Short mmCIF file of C-alpha atoms in Angstrom, two decimals:
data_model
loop_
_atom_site.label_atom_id
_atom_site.label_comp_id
_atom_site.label_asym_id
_atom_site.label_seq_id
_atom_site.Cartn_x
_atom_site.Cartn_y
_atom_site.Cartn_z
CA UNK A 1 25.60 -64.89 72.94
CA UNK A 2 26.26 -65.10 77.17
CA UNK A 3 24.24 -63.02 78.57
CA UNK A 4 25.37 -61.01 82.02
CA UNK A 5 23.45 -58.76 84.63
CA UNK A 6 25.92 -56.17 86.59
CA UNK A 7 24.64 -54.76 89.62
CA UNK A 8 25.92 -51.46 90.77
CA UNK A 9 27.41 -49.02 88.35
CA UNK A 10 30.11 -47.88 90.62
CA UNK A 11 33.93 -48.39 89.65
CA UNK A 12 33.64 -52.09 89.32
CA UNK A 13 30.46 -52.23 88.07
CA UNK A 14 31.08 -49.85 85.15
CA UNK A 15 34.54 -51.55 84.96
CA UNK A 16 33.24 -55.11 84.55
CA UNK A 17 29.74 -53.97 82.39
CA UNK A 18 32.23 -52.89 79.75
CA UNK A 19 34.19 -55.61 79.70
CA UNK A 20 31.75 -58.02 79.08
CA UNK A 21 30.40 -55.83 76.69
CA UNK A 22 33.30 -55.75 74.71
CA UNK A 23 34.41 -59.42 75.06
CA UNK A 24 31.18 -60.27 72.66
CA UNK A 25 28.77 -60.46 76.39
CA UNK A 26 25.27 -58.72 76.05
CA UNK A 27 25.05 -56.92 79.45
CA UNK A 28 22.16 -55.55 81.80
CA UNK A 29 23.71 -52.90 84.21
CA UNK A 30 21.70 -52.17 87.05
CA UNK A 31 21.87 -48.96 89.10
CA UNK A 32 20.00 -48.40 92.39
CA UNK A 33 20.37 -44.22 91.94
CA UNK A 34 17.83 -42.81 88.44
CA UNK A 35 21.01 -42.11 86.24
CA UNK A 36 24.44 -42.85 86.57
CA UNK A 37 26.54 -40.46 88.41
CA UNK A 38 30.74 -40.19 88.67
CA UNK A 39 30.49 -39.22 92.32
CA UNK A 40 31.63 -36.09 94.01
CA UNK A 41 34.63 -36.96 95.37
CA UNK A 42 38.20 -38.48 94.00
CA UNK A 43 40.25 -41.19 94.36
CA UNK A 44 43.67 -42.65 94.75
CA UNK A 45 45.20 -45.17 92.24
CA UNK A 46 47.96 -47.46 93.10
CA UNK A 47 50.69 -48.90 90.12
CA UNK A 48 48.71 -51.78 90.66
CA UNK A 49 45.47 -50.54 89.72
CA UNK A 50 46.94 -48.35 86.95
CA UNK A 51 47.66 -51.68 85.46
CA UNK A 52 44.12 -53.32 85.87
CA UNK A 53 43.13 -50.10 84.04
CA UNK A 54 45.83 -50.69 81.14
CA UNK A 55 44.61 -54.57 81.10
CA UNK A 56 41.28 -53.02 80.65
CA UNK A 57 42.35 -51.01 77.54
CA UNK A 58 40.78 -48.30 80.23
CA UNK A 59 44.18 -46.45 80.97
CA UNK A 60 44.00 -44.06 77.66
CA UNK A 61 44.17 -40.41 78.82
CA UNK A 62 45.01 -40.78 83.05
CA UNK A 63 47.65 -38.96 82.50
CA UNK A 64 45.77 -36.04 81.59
CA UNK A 65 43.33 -36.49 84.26
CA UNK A 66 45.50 -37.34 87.39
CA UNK A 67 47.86 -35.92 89.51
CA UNK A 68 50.96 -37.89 91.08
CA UNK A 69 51.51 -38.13 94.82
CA UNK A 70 54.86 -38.62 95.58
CA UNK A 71 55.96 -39.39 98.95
CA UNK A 72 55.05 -36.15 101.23
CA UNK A 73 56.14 -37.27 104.83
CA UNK A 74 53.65 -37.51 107.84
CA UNK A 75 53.47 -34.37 110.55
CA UNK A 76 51.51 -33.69 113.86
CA UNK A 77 49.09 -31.62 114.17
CA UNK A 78 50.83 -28.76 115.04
CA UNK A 79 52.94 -29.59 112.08
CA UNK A 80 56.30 -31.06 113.21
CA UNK A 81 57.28 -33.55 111.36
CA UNK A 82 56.61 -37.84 112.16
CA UNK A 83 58.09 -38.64 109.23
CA UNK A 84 59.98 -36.77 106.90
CA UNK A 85 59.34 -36.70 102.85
CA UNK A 86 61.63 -39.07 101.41
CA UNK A 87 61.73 -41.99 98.94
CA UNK A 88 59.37 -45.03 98.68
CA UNK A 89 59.61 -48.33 98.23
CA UNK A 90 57.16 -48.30 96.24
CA UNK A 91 58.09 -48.84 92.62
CA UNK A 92 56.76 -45.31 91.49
CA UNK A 93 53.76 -43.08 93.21
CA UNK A 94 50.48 -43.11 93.22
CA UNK A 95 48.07 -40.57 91.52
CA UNK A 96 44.82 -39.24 92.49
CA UNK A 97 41.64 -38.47 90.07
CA UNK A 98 38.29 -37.23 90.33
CA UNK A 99 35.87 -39.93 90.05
CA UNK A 100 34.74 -37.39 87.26
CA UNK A 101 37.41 -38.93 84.77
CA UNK A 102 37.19 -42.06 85.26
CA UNK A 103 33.90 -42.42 84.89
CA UNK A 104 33.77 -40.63 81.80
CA UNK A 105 36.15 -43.22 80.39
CA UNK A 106 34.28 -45.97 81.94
CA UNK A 107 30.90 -44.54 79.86
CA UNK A 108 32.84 -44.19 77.05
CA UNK A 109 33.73 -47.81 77.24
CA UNK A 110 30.44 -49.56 77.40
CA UNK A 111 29.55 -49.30 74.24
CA UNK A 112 25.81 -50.51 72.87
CA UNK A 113 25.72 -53.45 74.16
CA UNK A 114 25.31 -52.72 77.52
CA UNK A 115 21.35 -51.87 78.56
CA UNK A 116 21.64 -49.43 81.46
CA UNK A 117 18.49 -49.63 84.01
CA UNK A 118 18.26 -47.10 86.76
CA UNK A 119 15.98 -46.73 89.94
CA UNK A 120 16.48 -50.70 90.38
CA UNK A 121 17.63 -51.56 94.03
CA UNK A 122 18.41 -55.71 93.71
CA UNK A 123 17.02 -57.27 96.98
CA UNK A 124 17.73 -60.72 96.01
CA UNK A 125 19.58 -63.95 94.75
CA UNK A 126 18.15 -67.12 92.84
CA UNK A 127 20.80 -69.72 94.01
CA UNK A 128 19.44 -73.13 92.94
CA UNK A 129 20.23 -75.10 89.66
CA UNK A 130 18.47 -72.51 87.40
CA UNK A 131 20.50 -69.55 85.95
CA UNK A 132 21.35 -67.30 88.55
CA UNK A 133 19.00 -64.33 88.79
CA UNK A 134 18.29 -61.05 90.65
CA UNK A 135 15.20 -58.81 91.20
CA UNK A 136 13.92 -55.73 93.08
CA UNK A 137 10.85 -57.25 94.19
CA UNK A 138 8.86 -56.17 90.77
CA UNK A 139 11.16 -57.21 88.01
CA UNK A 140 13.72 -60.48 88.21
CA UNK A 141 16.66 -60.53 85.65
CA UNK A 142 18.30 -63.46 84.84
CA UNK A 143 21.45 -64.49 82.93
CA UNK A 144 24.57 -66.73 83.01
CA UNK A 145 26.56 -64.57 84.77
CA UNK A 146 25.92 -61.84 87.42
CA UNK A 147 28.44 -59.55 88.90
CA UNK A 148 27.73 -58.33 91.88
CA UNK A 149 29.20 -54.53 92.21
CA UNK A 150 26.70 -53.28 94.96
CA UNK A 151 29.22 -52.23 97.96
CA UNK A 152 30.40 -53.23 101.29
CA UNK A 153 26.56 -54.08 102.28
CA UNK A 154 25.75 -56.24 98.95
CA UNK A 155 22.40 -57.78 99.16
CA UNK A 156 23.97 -60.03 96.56
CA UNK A 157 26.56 -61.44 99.29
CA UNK A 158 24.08 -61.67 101.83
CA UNK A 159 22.38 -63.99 100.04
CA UNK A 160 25.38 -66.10 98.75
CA UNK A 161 27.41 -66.07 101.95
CA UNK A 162 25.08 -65.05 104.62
CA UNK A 163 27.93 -65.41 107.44
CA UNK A 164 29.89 -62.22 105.74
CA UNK A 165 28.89 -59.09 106.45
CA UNK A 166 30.00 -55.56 106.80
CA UNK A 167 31.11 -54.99 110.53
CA UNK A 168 32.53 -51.10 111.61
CA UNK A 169 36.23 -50.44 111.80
CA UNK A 170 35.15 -48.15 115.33
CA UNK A 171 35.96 -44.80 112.18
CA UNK A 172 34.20 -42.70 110.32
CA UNK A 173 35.32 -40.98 107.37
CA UNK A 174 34.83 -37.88 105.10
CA UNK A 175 35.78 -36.85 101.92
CA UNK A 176 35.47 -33.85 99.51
CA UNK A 177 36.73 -32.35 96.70
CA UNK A 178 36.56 -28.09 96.50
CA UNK A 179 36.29 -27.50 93.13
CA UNK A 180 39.12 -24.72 91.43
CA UNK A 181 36.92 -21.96 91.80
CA UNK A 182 36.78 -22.18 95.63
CA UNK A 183 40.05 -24.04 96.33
CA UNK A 184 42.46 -21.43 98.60
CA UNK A 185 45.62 -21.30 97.76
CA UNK A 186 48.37 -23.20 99.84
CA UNK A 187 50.32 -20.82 101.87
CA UNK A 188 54.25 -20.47 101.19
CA UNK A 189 56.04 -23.42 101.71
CA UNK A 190 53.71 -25.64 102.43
CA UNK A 191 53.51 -29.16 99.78
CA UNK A 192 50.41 -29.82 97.60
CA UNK A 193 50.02 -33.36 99.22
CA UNK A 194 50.13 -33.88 103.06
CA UNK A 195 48.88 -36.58 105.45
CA UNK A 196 48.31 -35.57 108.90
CA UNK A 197 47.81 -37.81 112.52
CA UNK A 198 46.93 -37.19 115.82
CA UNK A 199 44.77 -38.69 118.99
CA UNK A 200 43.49 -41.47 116.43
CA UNK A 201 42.29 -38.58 113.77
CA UNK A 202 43.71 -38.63 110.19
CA UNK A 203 43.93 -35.79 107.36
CA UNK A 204 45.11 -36.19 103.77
CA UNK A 205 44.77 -33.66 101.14
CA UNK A 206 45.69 -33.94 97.72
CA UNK A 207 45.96 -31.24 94.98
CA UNK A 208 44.25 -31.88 91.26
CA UNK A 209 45.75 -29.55 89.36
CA UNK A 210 43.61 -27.50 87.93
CA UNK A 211 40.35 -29.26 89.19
CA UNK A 212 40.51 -28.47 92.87
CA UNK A 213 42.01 -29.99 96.00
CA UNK A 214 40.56 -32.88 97.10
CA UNK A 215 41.03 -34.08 101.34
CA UNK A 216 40.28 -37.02 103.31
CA UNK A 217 39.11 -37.53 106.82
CA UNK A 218 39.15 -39.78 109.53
CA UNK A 219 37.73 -39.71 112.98
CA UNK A 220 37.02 -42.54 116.13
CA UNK A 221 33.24 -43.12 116.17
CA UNK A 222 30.53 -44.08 114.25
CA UNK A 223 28.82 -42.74 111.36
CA UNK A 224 27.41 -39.04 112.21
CA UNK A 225 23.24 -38.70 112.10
CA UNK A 226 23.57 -34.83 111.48
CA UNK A 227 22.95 -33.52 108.18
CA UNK A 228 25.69 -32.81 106.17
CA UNK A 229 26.33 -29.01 107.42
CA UNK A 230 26.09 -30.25 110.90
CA UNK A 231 28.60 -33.11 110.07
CA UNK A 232 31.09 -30.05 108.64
CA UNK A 233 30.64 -27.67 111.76
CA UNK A 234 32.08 -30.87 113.79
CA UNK A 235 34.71 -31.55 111.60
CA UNK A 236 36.04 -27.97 112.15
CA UNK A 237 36.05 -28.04 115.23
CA UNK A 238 37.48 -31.50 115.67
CA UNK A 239 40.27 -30.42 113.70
CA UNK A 240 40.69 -27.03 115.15
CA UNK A 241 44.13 -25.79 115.77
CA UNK A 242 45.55 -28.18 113.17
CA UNK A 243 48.89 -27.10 110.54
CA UNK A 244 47.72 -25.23 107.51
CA UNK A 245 46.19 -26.14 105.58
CA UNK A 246 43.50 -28.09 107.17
CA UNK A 247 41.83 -25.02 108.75
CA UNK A 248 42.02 -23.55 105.14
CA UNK A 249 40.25 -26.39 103.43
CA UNK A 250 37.89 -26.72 105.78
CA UNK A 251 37.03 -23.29 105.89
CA UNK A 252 36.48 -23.31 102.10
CA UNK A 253 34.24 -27.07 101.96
CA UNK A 254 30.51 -26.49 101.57
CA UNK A 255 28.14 -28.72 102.98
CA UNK A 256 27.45 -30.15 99.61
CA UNK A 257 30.95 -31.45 99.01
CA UNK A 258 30.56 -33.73 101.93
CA UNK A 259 30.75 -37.51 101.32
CA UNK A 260 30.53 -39.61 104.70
CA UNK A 261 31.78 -43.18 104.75
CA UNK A 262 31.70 -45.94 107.14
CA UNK A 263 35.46 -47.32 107.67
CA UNK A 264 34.87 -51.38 108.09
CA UNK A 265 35.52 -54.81 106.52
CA UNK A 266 33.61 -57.61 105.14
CA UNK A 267 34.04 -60.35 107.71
CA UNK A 268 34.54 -63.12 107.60
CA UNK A 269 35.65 -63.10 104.22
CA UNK A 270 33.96 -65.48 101.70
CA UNK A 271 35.55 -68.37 100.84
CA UNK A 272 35.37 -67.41 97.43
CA UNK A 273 34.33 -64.39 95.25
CA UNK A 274 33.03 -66.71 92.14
CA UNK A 275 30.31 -69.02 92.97
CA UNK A 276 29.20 -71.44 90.25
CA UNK A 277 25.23 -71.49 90.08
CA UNK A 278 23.35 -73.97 87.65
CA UNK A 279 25.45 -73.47 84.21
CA UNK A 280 26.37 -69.80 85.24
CA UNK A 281 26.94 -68.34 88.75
CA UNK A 282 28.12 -64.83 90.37
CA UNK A 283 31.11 -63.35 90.69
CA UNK A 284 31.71 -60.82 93.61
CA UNK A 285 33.87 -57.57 93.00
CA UNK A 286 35.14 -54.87 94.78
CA UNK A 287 33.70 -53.86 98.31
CA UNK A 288 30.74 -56.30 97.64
CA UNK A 289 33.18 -59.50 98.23
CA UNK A 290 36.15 -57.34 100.39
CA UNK A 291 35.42 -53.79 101.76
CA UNK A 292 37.96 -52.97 104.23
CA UNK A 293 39.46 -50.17 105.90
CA UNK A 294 40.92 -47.57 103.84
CA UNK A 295 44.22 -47.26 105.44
CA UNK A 296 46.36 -48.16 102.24
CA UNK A 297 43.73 -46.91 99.39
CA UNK A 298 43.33 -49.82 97.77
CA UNK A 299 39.53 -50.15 97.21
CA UNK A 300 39.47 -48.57 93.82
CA UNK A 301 42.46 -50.41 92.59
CA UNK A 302 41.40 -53.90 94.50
CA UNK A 303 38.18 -53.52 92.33
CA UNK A 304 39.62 -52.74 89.25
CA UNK A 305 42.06 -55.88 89.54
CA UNK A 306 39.03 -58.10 90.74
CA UNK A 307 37.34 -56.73 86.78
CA UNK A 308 40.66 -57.64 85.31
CA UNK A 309 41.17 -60.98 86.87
CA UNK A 310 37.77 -62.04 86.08
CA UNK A 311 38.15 -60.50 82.20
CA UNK A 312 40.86 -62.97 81.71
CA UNK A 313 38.85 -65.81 83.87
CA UNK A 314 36.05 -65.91 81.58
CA UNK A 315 38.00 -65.74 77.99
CA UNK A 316 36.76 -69.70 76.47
CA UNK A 317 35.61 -72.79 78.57
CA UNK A 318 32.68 -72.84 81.34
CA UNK A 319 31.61 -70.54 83.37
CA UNK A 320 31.74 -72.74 86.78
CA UNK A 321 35.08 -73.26 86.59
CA UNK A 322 36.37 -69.80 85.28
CA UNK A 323 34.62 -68.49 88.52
CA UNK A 324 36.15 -71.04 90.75
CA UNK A 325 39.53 -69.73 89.57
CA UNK A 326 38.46 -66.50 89.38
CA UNK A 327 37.84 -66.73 93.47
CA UNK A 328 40.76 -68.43 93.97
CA UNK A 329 43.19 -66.43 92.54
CA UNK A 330 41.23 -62.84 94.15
CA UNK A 331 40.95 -64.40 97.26
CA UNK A 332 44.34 -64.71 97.86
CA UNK A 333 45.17 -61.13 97.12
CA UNK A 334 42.79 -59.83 99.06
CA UNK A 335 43.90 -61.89 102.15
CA UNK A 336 47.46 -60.32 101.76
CA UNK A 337 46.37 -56.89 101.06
CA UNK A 338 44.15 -57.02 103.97
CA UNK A 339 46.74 -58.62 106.38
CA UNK A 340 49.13 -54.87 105.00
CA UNK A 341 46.07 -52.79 105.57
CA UNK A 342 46.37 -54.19 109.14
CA UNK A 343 49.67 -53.23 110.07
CA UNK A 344 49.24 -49.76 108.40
CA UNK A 345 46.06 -49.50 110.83
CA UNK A 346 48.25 -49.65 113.73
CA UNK A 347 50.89 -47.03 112.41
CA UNK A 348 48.16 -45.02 111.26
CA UNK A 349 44.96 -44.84 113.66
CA UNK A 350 46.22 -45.35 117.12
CA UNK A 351 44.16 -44.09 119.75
CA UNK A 352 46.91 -42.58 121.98
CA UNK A 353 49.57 -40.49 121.26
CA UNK A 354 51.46 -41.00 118.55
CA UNK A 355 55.48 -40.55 119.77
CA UNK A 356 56.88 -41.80 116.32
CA UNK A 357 56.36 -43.72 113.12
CA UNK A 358 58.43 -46.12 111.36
CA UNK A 359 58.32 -45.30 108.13
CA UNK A 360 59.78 -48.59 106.81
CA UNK A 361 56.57 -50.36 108.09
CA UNK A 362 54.44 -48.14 105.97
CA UNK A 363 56.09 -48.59 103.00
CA UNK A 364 56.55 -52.27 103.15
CA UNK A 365 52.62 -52.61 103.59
CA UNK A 366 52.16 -50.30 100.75
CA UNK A 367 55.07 -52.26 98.63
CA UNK A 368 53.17 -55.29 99.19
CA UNK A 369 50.06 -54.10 98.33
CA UNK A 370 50.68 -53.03 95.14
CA UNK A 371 52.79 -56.02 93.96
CA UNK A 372 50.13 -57.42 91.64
CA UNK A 373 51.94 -57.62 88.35
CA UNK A 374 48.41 -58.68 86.15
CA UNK A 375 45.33 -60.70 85.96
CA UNK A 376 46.73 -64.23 85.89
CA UNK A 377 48.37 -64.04 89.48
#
């Protein structure tokens, strides 16, 4: 039986632990937090990685847990419209879900094969012509394959490609979902998605249904030191005087629903994501081989393609060469989805004042991004 170590039990890790799992692998997942948790806040899901999740046999029941966002228009903040709702080029819309859902599914899906360690924080890499292996300083676990899910500053990658690493996108960003019971109700008229820009800030809010509303921020600067109700007092105030219903949500986010993020990329990108180690090697997924800024939402569905890819990579033959292809065929991807992300960057975060917006650009970087049709291309 092949024998795999996961590291991180985020949306790839989970993702990929099950997969293995059911593909016949016996699977170590290891989690730096005590227990697994789905997060606090939600997520957006492409038609791209709505179709990882279906090549996952992980798709059963979104449709009961998401919400679709159909094209809402962009305004000003004093709510004039930069561009007006209309229709997308994109095949159909996206939905958002609270990380909630998904990761109940994801549990659901790993089975007993999978042996779930928490309070493990991997610090290094074996690379040499052993099995590859990981350990937290106390305990090393080795296998033929590890999958290395631990985020945009991946000890993992440091140690395979030490030139990569996670460099600041000159943003900060916030997210938060208000659960049902708080959520205020959207004044008359006024849609149940929006996206918002002005003087290089950004504001997105999504409703889910009966779960809450769930909003996204984004603000110039780095990463705030304040704790967390210090971090909201600033963001009402740096949104102050904004359309309803930012003030409204806002006004109605506790401290606790905060979740700051750094807005960056991993640069330079690796020249691959799989790298063959003795008979096994590693295989890098989702922000661990390309975090980058989260101007089209594509890091939960880029991860979810990466598990996908590297499902169908590993089915018969050796692992060396499944992981070569595996990085060549992700690499690729990721270099067109991040060359999109750039050109919605400069739509959406400009530091001056934004005088219009060509809505054509936005959803031709979109388009693109989600064109990945399954795991073989």
């Amino acid at each position: 039986m092949r024998t795999a170590v996961v590291v991180g039990a985020g949306i790839g890790g989970l993702a990929a632990a099950g997969a293995l799992a059911r593909a016949g692998w016996k699977v170590t997942l290891l989690e730096r937090e005590d227990r697994l948790r789905p997060g606090r806040a939600a997520m957006v899901l492409w038609p791209n990685g709505v179709r990882a999740l279906r090549a996952l046999g992980l798709a059963g029941g979104l449709d009961s847990i998401s919400t679709a966002v159909p094209p809402a228009g962009i305004r000003r903040p004093d709510g004039t419209w930069l561009v007006q709702p209309g229709v997308s080029e994109v095949e159909s819309p996206p939905v958002v879900v609270h990380r909630e859902g998904l990761h109940d599914a994801f549990i659901a899906g790993l089975g007993e094969q999978v042996d779930v360690r928490g309070g493990i924080e991997v610090k290094s890499a074996r690379v040499s012509r052993d099995r590859p292996a990981v350990g937290d300083g106390r305990v090393t676990f080795e296998a033929d394959l590890v999958v290395a899910a631990d985020g945009a500053d991946s000890a993992i990658r440091r140690r395979l490609v030490a030139g990569s690493t996670f460099a600041s996108a000159g943003y900060a960003a916030w997210r938060a979902v208000i659960p049902w019971f708080r959520a205020p109700e959207l004044p008359d008229g006024v849609p149940p998605h929006g996206e918002t820009l002005g003087g290089g800030q950004r504001f997105e809010y999504h409703s889910l249904g009966e779960r809450g509303l769930y909003w996204v921020a984004t603000v110039p600067g780095a990463l705030r030191p304040e704790p967390p109700a210090g971090q909201l007092a600033l963001l009402r105030r740096w949104f102050a005087g904004w359309h309803p219903p930012v003030g409204q949500l806002l006004a109605a986010t506790e401290a606790d629903d905060l979740v700051q993020e750094p807005v960056g990329e991993v640069t330079p990108m690796p020249d691959s994501f799989g790298v063959p180690c003795g008979p096994g090697g590693y295989a890098l997924v989702g922000d661990a081989a390309h975090a980058m800024p989260h101007h089209l939402a594509q890091g939960a569905s880029l991860a979810l393609e990466d598990v996908a890819t590297l499902q169908t990579a590993l089915v018969g033959g050796a692992l060396g060469p499944a992981l070569l292809e595996y990085g060549r065929l992700r690499r690729a991807r990721i270099a067109r989805v991040l060359q999109q992300s750039k050109k919605a960057a400069a739509v959406l975060q400009p530091r001056g004042r934004l005088t219009r917006v060509n809505p054509r650009n936005l959803d031709r970087a979109a388009a693109a991004a989600t064109e990945w049709a399954g795991p073989t291309g």
